[in-house]
Each structure stands twice: as structure tokens, then as C-alpha cells.
Short mmCIF file of C-alpha atoms in Angstrom, two decimals:
data_model
loop_
_atom_site.label_atom_id
_atom_site.label_comp_id
_atom_site.label_asym_id
_atom_site.label_seq_id
_atom_site.Cartn_x
_atom_site.Cartn_y
_atom_site.Cartn_z
CA UNK A 1 -37.19 0.77 -32.53
CA UNK A 2 -36.09 4.39 -32.14
CA UNK A 3 -32.47 5.06 -33.05
CA UNK A 4 -30.27 6.72 -30.40
CA UNK A 5 -29.19 10.30 -30.76
CA UNK A 6 -25.97 10.44 -32.79
CA UNK A 7 -23.99 12.64 -35.10
CA UNK A 8 -24.50 12.23 -38.84
CA UNK A 9 -20.77 11.89 -39.48
CA UNK A 10 -18.79 8.90 -38.14
CA UNK A 11 -16.81 11.19 -35.87
CA UNK A 12 -16.87 11.67 -32.12
CA UNK A 13 -17.34 15.31 -31.08
CA UNK A 14 -14.20 17.20 -30.14
CA UNK A 15 -11.53 19.40 -31.64
CA UNK A 16 -8.42 17.52 -32.72
CA UNK A 17 -6.36 20.74 -32.66
CA UNK A 18 -6.51 20.99 -28.86
CA UNK A 19 -6.95 17.31 -28.04
CA UNK A 20 -4.04 15.59 -26.25
CA UNK A 21 -4.86 12.46 -28.28
CA UNK A 22 -6.98 12.06 -31.41
CA UNK A 23 -7.63 9.71 -34.31
CA UNK A 24 -8.76 11.01 -37.69
CA UNK A 25 -10.66 8.76 -40.12
CA UNK A 26 -8.64 5.67 -39.19
CA UNK A 27 -9.13 2.30 -40.80
CA UNK A 28 -7.42 -0.60 -39.07
CA UNK A 29 -7.62 -4.31 -39.78
CA UNK A 30 -5.95 -7.66 -39.30
CA UNK A 31 -5.25 -8.96 -42.78
CA UNK A 32 -7.72 -7.81 -45.41
CA UNK A 33 -10.75 -7.36 -43.15
CA UNK A 34 -11.08 -3.91 -41.51
CA UNK A 35 -11.86 -3.89 -37.79
CA UNK A 36 -12.19 -0.10 -37.55
CA UNK A 37 -13.77 1.84 -40.41
CA UNK A 38 -13.40 5.62 -40.75
CA UNK A 39 -13.30 6.25 -36.99
CA UNK A 40 -12.49 9.71 -35.66
CA UNK A 41 -12.21 10.63 -31.99
CA UNK A 42 -10.81 13.62 -30.13
CA UNK A 43 -10.08 12.88 -26.47
CA UNK A 44 -10.97 15.65 -24.04
CA UNK A 45 -7.99 16.77 -21.87
CA UNK A 46 -8.00 15.97 -18.16
CA UNK A 47 -11.00 13.64 -18.30
CA UNK A 48 -11.67 9.91 -18.08
CA UNK A 49 -12.99 8.74 -21.45
CA UNK A 50 -14.25 5.16 -21.67
CA UNK A 51 -14.88 3.23 -24.87
CA UNK A 52 -17.79 0.77 -24.65
CA UNK A 53 -19.45 -1.56 -27.14
CA UNK A 54 -20.28 -5.22 -27.78
CA UNK A 55 -17.60 -7.90 -27.78
CA UNK A 56 -15.52 -7.85 -30.94
CA UNK A 57 -16.62 -4.37 -31.99
CA UNK A 58 -13.05 -2.97 -32.11
CA UNK A 59 -12.67 -1.32 -28.67
CA UNK A 60 -9.23 -2.74 -27.89
CA UNK A 61 -8.15 -2.31 -31.51
CA UNK A 62 -9.00 1.39 -31.22
CA UNK A 63 -6.97 1.73 -28.02
CA UNK A 64 -3.99 -0.15 -29.50
CA UNK A 65 -4.15 2.13 -32.54
CA UNK A 66 -4.14 5.20 -30.29
CA UNK A 67 -1.08 3.81 -28.50
CA UNK A 68 0.77 3.31 -31.78
CA UNK A 69 0.84 -0.48 -31.42
CA UNK A 70 -1.21 -0.86 -34.60
CA UNK A 71 -0.59 1.19 -37.72
CA UNK A 72 -3.76 2.35 -39.48
CA UNK A 73 -4.16 1.50 -43.16
CA UNK A 74 -5.82 4.90 -43.58
CA UNK A 75 -6.09 8.00 -41.40
CA UNK A 76 -3.76 9.06 -38.64
CA UNK A 77 -3.27 9.33 -34.88
CA UNK A 78 -2.34 12.70 -33.37
CA UNK A 79 -0.53 13.14 -30.05
CA UNK A 80 -0.71 16.77 -28.92
CA UNK A 81 -1.53 17.66 -32.52
CA UNK A 82 1.52 15.88 -33.96
CA UNK A 83 1.24 12.77 -36.16
CA UNK A 84 2.17 9.82 -33.97
CA UNK A 85 4.10 8.20 -36.80
CA UNK A 86 6.46 11.19 -36.95
CA UNK A 87 7.53 10.85 -33.31
CA UNK A 88 10.34 8.68 -31.97
CA UNK A 89 9.25 5.82 -29.72
CA UNK A 90 11.09 7.29 -26.75
CA UNK A 91 9.32 10.62 -27.19
CA UNK A 92 5.94 8.86 -27.38
CA UNK A 93 6.78 6.94 -24.20
CA UNK A 94 7.45 10.23 -22.41
CA UNK A 95 4.04 11.57 -23.35
CA UNK A 96 1.75 8.52 -23.38
CA UNK A 97 1.65 5.14 -21.69
CA UNK A 98 -0.61 2.13 -22.22
CA UNK A 99 -1.45 -0.68 -19.85
CA UNK A 100 -2.61 -3.67 -21.94
CA UNK A 101 -5.02 -6.39 -20.92
CA UNK A 102 -3.51 -8.92 -18.52
CA UNK A 103 0.11 -7.72 -18.57
CA UNK A 104 2.62 -10.37 -17.49
CA UNK A 105 5.69 -9.68 -15.35
CA UNK A 106 8.80 -11.89 -15.40
CA UNK A 107 8.66 -14.53 -12.67
CA UNK A 108 9.96 -13.24 -9.35
CA UNK A 109 10.01 -9.56 -10.38
CA UNK A 110 9.27 -7.42 -7.33
CA UNK A 111 6.72 -4.63 -7.23
CA UNK A 112 9.48 -2.04 -6.76
CA UNK A 113 11.38 -3.34 -9.80
CA UNK A 114 8.21 -3.38 -11.89
CA UNK A 115 7.31 0.21 -11.01
CA UNK A 116 10.92 1.29 -11.63
CA UNK A 117 10.58 0.17 -15.25
CA UNK A 118 8.23 3.08 -15.77
CA UNK A 119 11.22 5.44 -15.48
CA UNK A 120 13.14 3.96 -18.41
CA UNK A 121 11.88 6.41 -21.08
CA UNK A 122 13.23 9.31 -18.99
CA UNK A 123 16.71 7.88 -18.40
CA UNK A 124 19.41 9.03 -20.85
CA UNK A 125 22.18 6.63 -21.79
CA UNK A 126 24.64 8.36 -19.48
CA UNK A 127 22.40 8.16 -16.37
CA UNK A 128 20.50 4.98 -15.59
CA UNK A 129 19.04 5.88 -12.19
CA UNK A 130 18.71 9.00 -10.05
CA UNK A 131 17.31 10.23 -6.78
CA UNK A 132 14.40 11.75 -8.72
CA UNK A 133 13.60 8.34 -10.20
CA UNK A 134 13.67 6.80 -6.73
CA UNK A 135 11.33 9.46 -5.34
CA UNK A 136 8.89 9.15 -8.23
CA UNK A 137 8.73 5.36 -7.87
CA UNK A 138 8.07 5.66 -4.13
CA UNK A 139 5.46 8.38 -4.69
CA UNK A 140 3.50 6.35 -7.24
CA UNK A 141 3.66 3.17 -5.16
CA UNK A 142 2.26 5.14 -2.23
CA UNK A 143 -0.44 6.73 -4.41
CA UNK A 144 -1.61 3.32 -5.61
CA UNK A 145 -1.36 1.64 -2.21
CA UNK A 146 1.43 -0.81 -3.03
CA UNK A 147 4.36 0.78 -1.18
CA UNK A 148 4.09 -1.85 1.57
CA UNK A 149 4.30 -4.54 -1.14
CA UNK A 150 7.51 -3.16 -2.69
CA UNK A 151 9.54 -6.28 -1.91
CA UNK A 152 6.83 -8.79 -2.89
CA UNK A 153 6.94 -10.64 -6.19
CA UNK A 154 4.26 -9.42 -8.59
CA UNK A 155 3.17 -12.97 -9.40
CA UNK A 156 2.40 -13.59 -5.71
CA UNK A 157 -0.10 -10.73 -5.39
CA UNK A 158 -3.88 -10.86 -5.53
CA UNK A 159 -5.59 -9.69 -8.70
CA UNK A 160 -6.39 -6.27 -7.31
CA UNK A 161 -2.91 -5.78 -5.85
CA UNK A 162 -1.29 -6.85 -9.10
CA UNK A 163 -3.37 -4.42 -11.14
CA UNK A 164 -2.53 -1.56 -8.76
CA UNK A 165 1.18 -2.40 -9.14
CA UNK A 166 0.91 -2.23 -12.93
CA UNK A 167 -0.95 1.08 -12.70
CA UNK A 168 1.83 2.37 -10.43
CA UNK A 169 4.34 1.47 -13.14
CA UNK A 170 2.27 3.34 -15.74
CA UNK A 171 2.08 6.38 -13.46
CA UNK A 172 5.82 6.28 -12.76
CA UNK A 173 6.26 6.89 -16.47
CA UNK A 174 4.79 10.35 -15.67
CA UNK A 175 2.98 10.81 -18.96
CA UNK A 176 0.05 13.21 -19.32
CA UNK A 177 -1.93 10.57 -21.27
CA UNK A 178 -2.66 7.10 -19.86
CA UNK A 179 -4.44 4.31 -21.78
CA UNK A 180 -5.98 1.39 -19.88
CA UNK A 181 -7.26 -1.62 -21.81
CA UNK A 182 -9.80 -3.49 -19.67
CA UNK A 183 -8.11 -2.70 -16.32
CA UNK A 184 -10.77 -4.75 -14.47
CA UNK A 185 -10.51 -7.95 -16.54
CA UNK A 186 -10.95 -11.08 -14.40
CA UNK A 187 -11.37 -9.04 -11.21
CA UNK A 188 -14.34 -9.56 -8.91
CA UNK A 189 -16.62 -6.61 -8.32
CA UNK A 190 -14.87 -5.44 -5.14
CA UNK A 191 -11.43 -5.43 -6.77
CA UNK A 192 -12.81 -3.87 -9.96
CA UNK A 193 -14.27 -1.00 -7.95
CA UNK A 194 -10.98 -0.67 -6.08
CA UNK A 195 -9.07 -0.23 -9.34
CA UNK A 196 -11.59 2.22 -10.81
CA UNK A 197 -11.67 4.25 -7.59
CA UNK A 198 -7.92 4.58 -8.03
CA UNK A 199 -8.40 5.76 -11.62
CA UNK A 200 -10.95 8.35 -10.45
CA UNK A 201 -8.56 9.52 -7.73
CA UNK A 202 -5.74 9.93 -10.26
CA UNK A 203 -7.99 11.98 -12.50
CA UNK A 204 -8.93 14.27 -9.60
CA UNK A 205 -5.43 14.71 -8.19
CA UNK A 206 -3.20 14.76 -11.29
CA UNK A 207 -5.49 15.97 -14.10
CA UNK A 208 -4.13 13.23 -16.35
CA UNK A 209 -6.03 12.39 -19.51
CA UNK A 210 -7.20 8.79 -19.18
CA UNK A 211 -8.74 6.61 -21.88
CA UNK A 212 -10.13 3.21 -20.87
CA UNK A 213 -11.87 0.28 -22.46
CA UNK A 214 -14.47 -1.39 -20.23
CA UNK A 215 -17.05 -4.13 -20.74
CA UNK A 216 -19.14 -3.31 -17.67
CA UNK A 217 -21.55 -0.55 -18.70
CA UNK A 218 -22.59 0.20 -15.14
CA UNK A 219 -19.01 0.73 -13.97
CA UNK A 220 -18.23 2.74 -17.10
CA UNK A 221 -21.15 5.07 -16.30
CA UNK A 222 -19.98 5.55 -12.73
CA UNK A 223 -16.27 6.13 -13.31
CA UNK A 224 -16.18 8.02 -16.62
CA UNK A 225 -16.56 11.66 -17.54
CA UNK A 226 -17.30 10.73 -21.14
CA UNK A 227 -18.40 7.58 -22.96
CA UNK A 228 -17.62 6.65 -26.56
CA UNK A 229 -19.81 3.94 -28.11
CA UNK A 230 -18.43 1.72 -30.88
CA UNK A 231 -20.30 -0.95 -32.84
CA UNK A 232 -19.03 -3.10 -35.70
CA UNK A 233 -15.85 -1.03 -35.95
CA UNK A 234 -17.63 2.29 -36.35
CA UNK A 235 -18.36 5.25 -34.09
CA UNK A 236 -21.96 5.45 -32.83
CA UNK A 237 -22.16 8.27 -30.31
CA UNK A 238 -20.23 10.00 -27.53
CA UNK A 239 -20.92 12.27 -24.59
CA UNK A 240 -21.55 12.34 -20.85
CA UNK A 241 -22.83 9.01 -19.44
CA UNK A 242 -26.29 10.45 -18.74
CA UNK A 243 -26.57 11.56 -22.38
CA UNK A 244 -25.19 8.39 -23.97
CA UNK A 245 -26.78 5.66 -21.86
CA UNK A 246 -30.35 5.38 -23.07
CA UNK A 247 -32.61 2.36 -23.42
CA UNK A 248 -32.74 3.02 -27.17
CA UNK A 249 -28.94 2.98 -27.53
CA UNK A 250 -28.61 -0.20 -25.46
CA UNK A 251 -31.17 -2.00 -27.60
CA UNK A 252 -29.69 -0.87 -30.89
CA UNK A 253 -26.00 -1.34 -30.05
CA UNK A 254 -26.02 -4.21 -27.54
CA UNK A 255 -29.30 -5.91 -28.45
CA UNK A 256 -30.34 -5.44 -24.82
CA UNK A 257 -33.71 -4.30 -23.56
CA UNK A 258 -33.08 -2.36 -20.36
CA UNK A 259 -34.35 0.41 -18.16
CA UNK A 260 -32.05 3.37 -17.56
CA UNK A 261 -32.76 5.66 -14.62
CA UNK A 262 -30.76 8.09 -12.46
CA UNK A 263 -29.35 6.73 -9.21
CA UNK A 264 -31.37 8.31 -6.39
CA UNK A 265 -28.19 9.17 -4.46
CA UNK A 266 -25.79 10.64 -7.04
CA UNK A 267 -27.92 10.89 -10.17
CA UNK A 268 -25.59 8.76 -12.29
CA UNK A 269 -27.30 6.54 -14.86
CA UNK A 270 -28.15 3.03 -13.69
CA UNK A 271 -28.91 0.20 -16.11
CA UNK A 272 -31.36 -2.58 -15.22
CA UNK A 273 -31.55 -5.33 -17.89
CA UNK A 274 -34.94 -6.66 -18.91
CA UNK A 275 -34.06 -9.18 -21.62
CA UNK A 276 -32.13 -9.47 -24.86
CA UNK A 277 -33.95 -8.18 -27.93
#
């Protein structure tokens, strides 16, 4: 079996000095066993970067480490070139937001109230709400297609509607960096595409830097500017989807024999499974 093209060092290409978000040689674990081992990654500004890899390889752990929810045993996370651990939580929340897997809203909380929570990091103690906050909340609800659902309880929405409401809350936080951990979890294909079309629209219209974790390789190829491949807690390779998605990489990393060919309409890589190795 031919090994996929990769760098010799366990580092994803990129320059941490200009990256809006980067990790340098991080080691993260639960207890004594490391989940991530010497992983480095510099996120490209204004692009959608998606982390892919087999189940249990450390994708979500990497995203949670980037968000500051997990503290690395070694290495560091940099936000705009500054060590994340040196920043106050409120300052981090003004510059980066993360939407976890399957977020849960309090029972009966309306969409408008949920989205309004995104403004909290920007509200000083002497001013809890303003006209600007109100306008931003309305703007982001409109951008995500949930303005007409403002008075509905979040727990009464469909899966796709609920996910769009949570994304609206993340956008109302108005941070230049947005992290999305499996934003299509438990959604059918139509709703998954709906959510990822929204992500692509946000990237085009706002130039936000977006980092996602996805399981679906085909959707990751279609809605990402850059893919990062992780296996067994270590970096494998990174680059444009057409460069990263090869039959050799899929067999080595996922144990999957597959054909990879460009879509005849848009040229994006398409994966057709043959069988597991």
C-alpha cells in the first residue's frame, strides 16, 4: 500500500504568526493516556477548515483544545498570536466562539432568547442590553433563516431549525473565529446540507474563519476550503480537498478502499467506497 503524501514533521502547514488560531505541539489526554500527541496546526484566516479522521482519533478533542475547554499537558494554543491561557475568558469569548455537539437549551427558551445570549460577552456590567444588541440579534436570525421562529421554543423546532438557531447564537457573538463540532450530527442529508450551505454562505459574506469537525468525508470535501486529517491523535496531512482526498489516504487512515474522482459538474472530489481493507 502506498502511503499518502504528507509532511515529515507532525505539523500541519501554515504560519502560526499570522494565523487567527493555532496549536503548537499540543499533547492532550484524559487521565494518563494522551489523545493528541505533538499536534500542530495553523488555521488559515477567512477559510473553512474541516478536521476529518476515524472515530475516536481525537477530532473533537482537538477542537475543544482550540476553544480552551481542554488544557494541553504540553504545547500551547495561540489566538491571534497570543497564548490562549494568558487571555481572560471574556476576551476569548469576544474573539472566538464554539458550538459543541448537540447543545441543549433550557426547556421553553425561545429562539430570540437563545440568540440574545450570544451578546453577553459584549455587555459591560453597567449596560445589559442595547439597541445595537437588538439589531445584531435580528440580523443574525435573518441571516440564518430563523427570524420567523423568534417566538418559538427551541425544543419544539426540527433538527435543522434548531441547529440554525444555535448557529445564529454563535454568530450574534460576532467573533472572527467560529468553531463547529459536528454541526450535522443526527441530521438527515437534506438538513445536513442546509446547515453546511449556511456555513458556506457565512464564509462568503462575512470572511469569518471557521473550523469544523465532520464525519462525512463527502460533505467535508464539498463545503471546506481546507481539510486536516488526524489519525490516532496525530496529524497526517492537510491541504485543499482535491489534494488531501486520495484513495491511498483513505485506505491508510480509514481502512477504506475507495475510488476518488472529480465531480463532472464542479470538479470537487467525490468518494465512492469499494470495500473496507
